Amino acid sequence: LFDMGPHAPRDLVVRDHMIVKPPHTTGPTPWHQDEAYWEEDKLYQELSVWFALQKTTEQMGCMQFIAGSHRGEVRPHHSWKNDPKIIALEVDAGCADATLAVACPLHAGAATVHSARTLHYTSGNRTDEPRRALIFTVGTPPAQRDQPRNFYWNQKERDYKKEYLDRGVRQ
């Protein structure tokens, strides 16, 4: 799953971010693969470690995964709700079988680990308390791919951003 190859630990790329899902939010984080957001001409080898900062249940929107979905290429995605103004991707219909989902409720301080190609999802938070998580992404430096992929779904977002910025500059 993770081969450091010729890289030393000091070469690792490490990123982090925190997510807070407020109480009584019904919006999910749709099924997606993290690599679908990234550059088409790079070869990635990264893992995400999702730390629960408090007990995280299915009702709070714990992580859910589809086992084995990390095998193969990145599946087709689209802007969530087909709206390029929303900075979230969702895997295309038929590319994720949610009946195979494995929910991973966690105790505070526990973590899940998934690769950049693992299909994952969280439901909305249907409880009275916020759901907090800290995510670390660790990987080797991206390598150049021999053949770039076509992540056409990211082009739609880039086009929207360019149009938005162009409008702002003209006003």
CSV table of N, CA, C and O in Angstrom, one decimal, residues 7 37 51 64 73 82 91 95 117-118 147 154 156-157 160:
chain,number,residue,atom,x,y,z
A,7,HIS,N,13.1,7.1,-1.4
A,7,HIS,CA,12.9,8.3,-0.5
A,7,HIS,C,13.3,8.0,0.9
A,7,HIS,O,13.0,7.0,1.5
A,37,TYR,N,-8.9,15.1,-6.9
A,37,TYR,CA,-8.7,16.6,-6.8
A,37,TYR,C,-7.3,17.0,-7.3
A,37,TYR,O,-7.1,18.2,-7.5
A,51,PHE,N,-8.0,11.4,12.4
A,51,PHE,CA,-8.1,11.3,13.8
A,51,PHE,C,-9.4,11.9,14.4
A,51,PHE,O,-9.7,13.0,14.1
A,64,GLN,N,-16.7,6.5,6.3
A,64,GLN,CA,-17.2,5.2,5.7
A,64,GLN,C,-16.3,4.9,4.5
A,64,GLN,O,-16.0,5.9,3.8
A,73,GLU,N,-7.5,2.6,-11.2
A,73,GLU,CA,-7.4,4.1,-11.4
A,73,GLU,C,-8.4,4.9,-10.7
A,73,GLU,O,-9.4,4.4,-10.1
A,82,ASN,N,-23.4,18.7,-9.2
A,82,ASN,CA,-23.1,19.3,-10.6
A,82,ASN,C,-23.0,20.8,-10.6
A,82,ASN,O,-23.4,21.5,-11.5
A,91,VAL,N,-18.0,11.0,-6.8
A,91,VAL,CA,-17.8,10.0,-7.8
A,91,VAL,C,-19.1,9.9,-8.6
A,91,VAL,O,-20.2,10.0,-8.1
A,95,CYS,N,-20.2,4.3,-9.9
A,95,CYS,CA,-18.7,4.1,-9.6
A,95,CYS,C,-18.5,3.8,-8.2
A,95,CYS,O,-17.3,3.6,-7.8
A,117,ARG,N,-6.7,6.8,-3.2
A,117,ARG,CA,-7.7,6.3,-4.1
A,117,ARG,C,-8.9,5.5,-3.5
A,117,ARG,O,-9.8,5.0,-4.1
A,118,THR,N,-8.9,5.5,-2.1
A,118,THR,CA,-10.0,4.8,-1.4
A,118,THR,C,-11.2,5.6,-1.5
A,118,THR,O,-11.2,6.8,-1.1
A,147,GLN,N,2.1,9.4,-18.9
A,147,GLN,CA,0.9,9.8,-19.7
A,147,GLN,C,0.0,10.5,-18.7
A,147,GLN,O,-0.6,9.8,-17.8
A,154,ASN,N,-12.1,18.6,-13.0
A,154,ASN,CA,-11.4,19.7,-12.4
A,154,ASN,C,-11.3,20.9,-13.4
A,154,ASN,O,-11.3,22.0,-12.9
A,156,LYS,N,-13.8,22.0,-15.2
A,156,LYS,CA,-15.0,22.7,-15.1
A,156,LYS,C,-14.9,23.7,-13.9
A,156,LYS,O,-15.3,24.9,-14.0
A,157,GLU,N,-14.2,23.3,-12.8
A,157,GLU,CA,-14.0,24.2,-11.7
A,157,GLU,C,-13.0,25.3,-12.0
A,157,GLU,O,-13.3,26.4,-11.7
A,160,TYR,N,-14.8,27.8,-14.1
A,160,TYR,CA,-15.7,28.7,-13.3
A,160,TYR,C,-14.9,29.7,-12.5
A,160,TYR,O,-15.2,30.9,-12.5
